[in-house]
Amino acid sequence: MTDLTPILNTLLSQHNKPPMPIPPTKQNYTTLTDEFLKEAYRIVRQSLYPTKHPKSTS
C-alpha cells in the first residue's frame, strides 16, 4: 500500500494547515510490542517466582 502522507501534507501546507503525523513503521510497532511484552513478563515473573524465600514458621 502506498503511503499518501507526503502528498496529503503538501496539500495541507497549501491551505496553511499543520501536517499529518508520520504513521509508525511496522518495525517501530514490533519494537514497542516486544518491549511491552518483556516488561509484562518481568512483572508477572516477579509475582510468580519471588527471589526471597518465605520465612519458616517453626
Short mmCIF file of C-alpha atoms in Angstrom, two decimals:
data_model
loop_
_atom_site.label_atom_id
_atom_site.label_comp_id
_atom_site.label_asym_id
_atom_site.label_seq_id
_atom_site.Cartn_x
_atom_site.Cartn_y
_atom_site.Cartn_z
CA MET A 1 0.00 0.00 0.00
CA THR A 2 1.32 3.42 -0.90
CA ASP A 3 1.88 5.96 1.85
CA LEU A 4 -0.10 9.07 0.92
CA THR A 5 1.07 11.10 3.92
CA PRO A 6 3.61 13.21 1.95
CA ILE A 7 1.00 14.10 -0.69
CA LEU A 8 -1.57 14.95 1.97
CA ASN A 9 0.97 17.09 3.83
CA THR A 10 1.70 19.02 0.63
CA LEU A 11 -1.99 19.70 0.15
CA LEU A 12 -2.40 20.73 3.78
CA SER A 13 0.56 23.11 3.62
CA GLN A 14 -1.02 24.82 0.59
CA HIS A 15 -4.00 25.63 2.83
CA ASN A 16 -1.84 26.70 5.79
CA LYS A 17 -2.81 23.67 7.87
CA PRO A 18 -0.48 21.61 10.08
CA PRO A 19 0.93 18.40 8.57
CA MET A 20 -0.29 14.94 9.45
CA PRO A 21 2.00 12.92 11.73
CA ILE A 22 4.02 10.22 10.03
CA PRO A 23 2.48 6.82 10.87
CA PRO A 24 4.69 4.42 12.82
CA THR A 25 6.52 1.84 10.78
CA LYS A 26 5.97 -1.85 11.26
CA GLN A 27 9.47 -2.11 12.78
CA ASN A 28 8.63 0.56 15.37
CA TYR A 29 5.35 -1.20 16.17
CA THR A 30 7.15 -4.53 16.56
CA THR A 31 9.78 -2.98 18.82
CA LEU A 32 7.14 -1.34 21.02
CA THR A 33 5.18 -4.58 21.25
CA ASP A 34 8.31 -6.54 22.18
CA GLU A 35 9.24 -4.05 24.90
CA PHE A 36 5.70 -4.14 26.30
CA LEU A 37 5.71 -7.94 26.44
CA LYS A 38 9.16 -8.04 28.07
CA GLU A 39 8.02 -5.63 30.80
CA ALA A 40 4.79 -7.58 31.34
CA TYR A 41 6.81 -10.80 31.64
CA ARG A 42 9.10 -9.20 34.24
CA ILE A 43 6.11 -8.06 36.31
CA VAL A 44 4.36 -11.43 36.17
CA ARG A 45 7.58 -13.35 36.81
CA GLN A 46 8.24 -11.35 39.99
CA SER A 47 4.90 -12.36 41.45
CA LEU A 48 5.15 -16.00 40.37
CA TYR A 49 8.79 -16.60 41.27
CA PRO A 50 9.77 -14.40 44.21
CA THR A 51 13.51 -14.16 44.78
CA LYS A 52 13.19 -14.20 48.59
CA HIS A 53 12.44 -17.47 50.32
CA PRO A 54 9.46 -17.45 52.71
CA LYS A 55 10.26 -17.40 56.42
CA SER A 56 9.93 -20.72 58.14
CA THR A 57 7.16 -20.77 60.75
CA SER A 58 8.65 -23.44 63.01
#
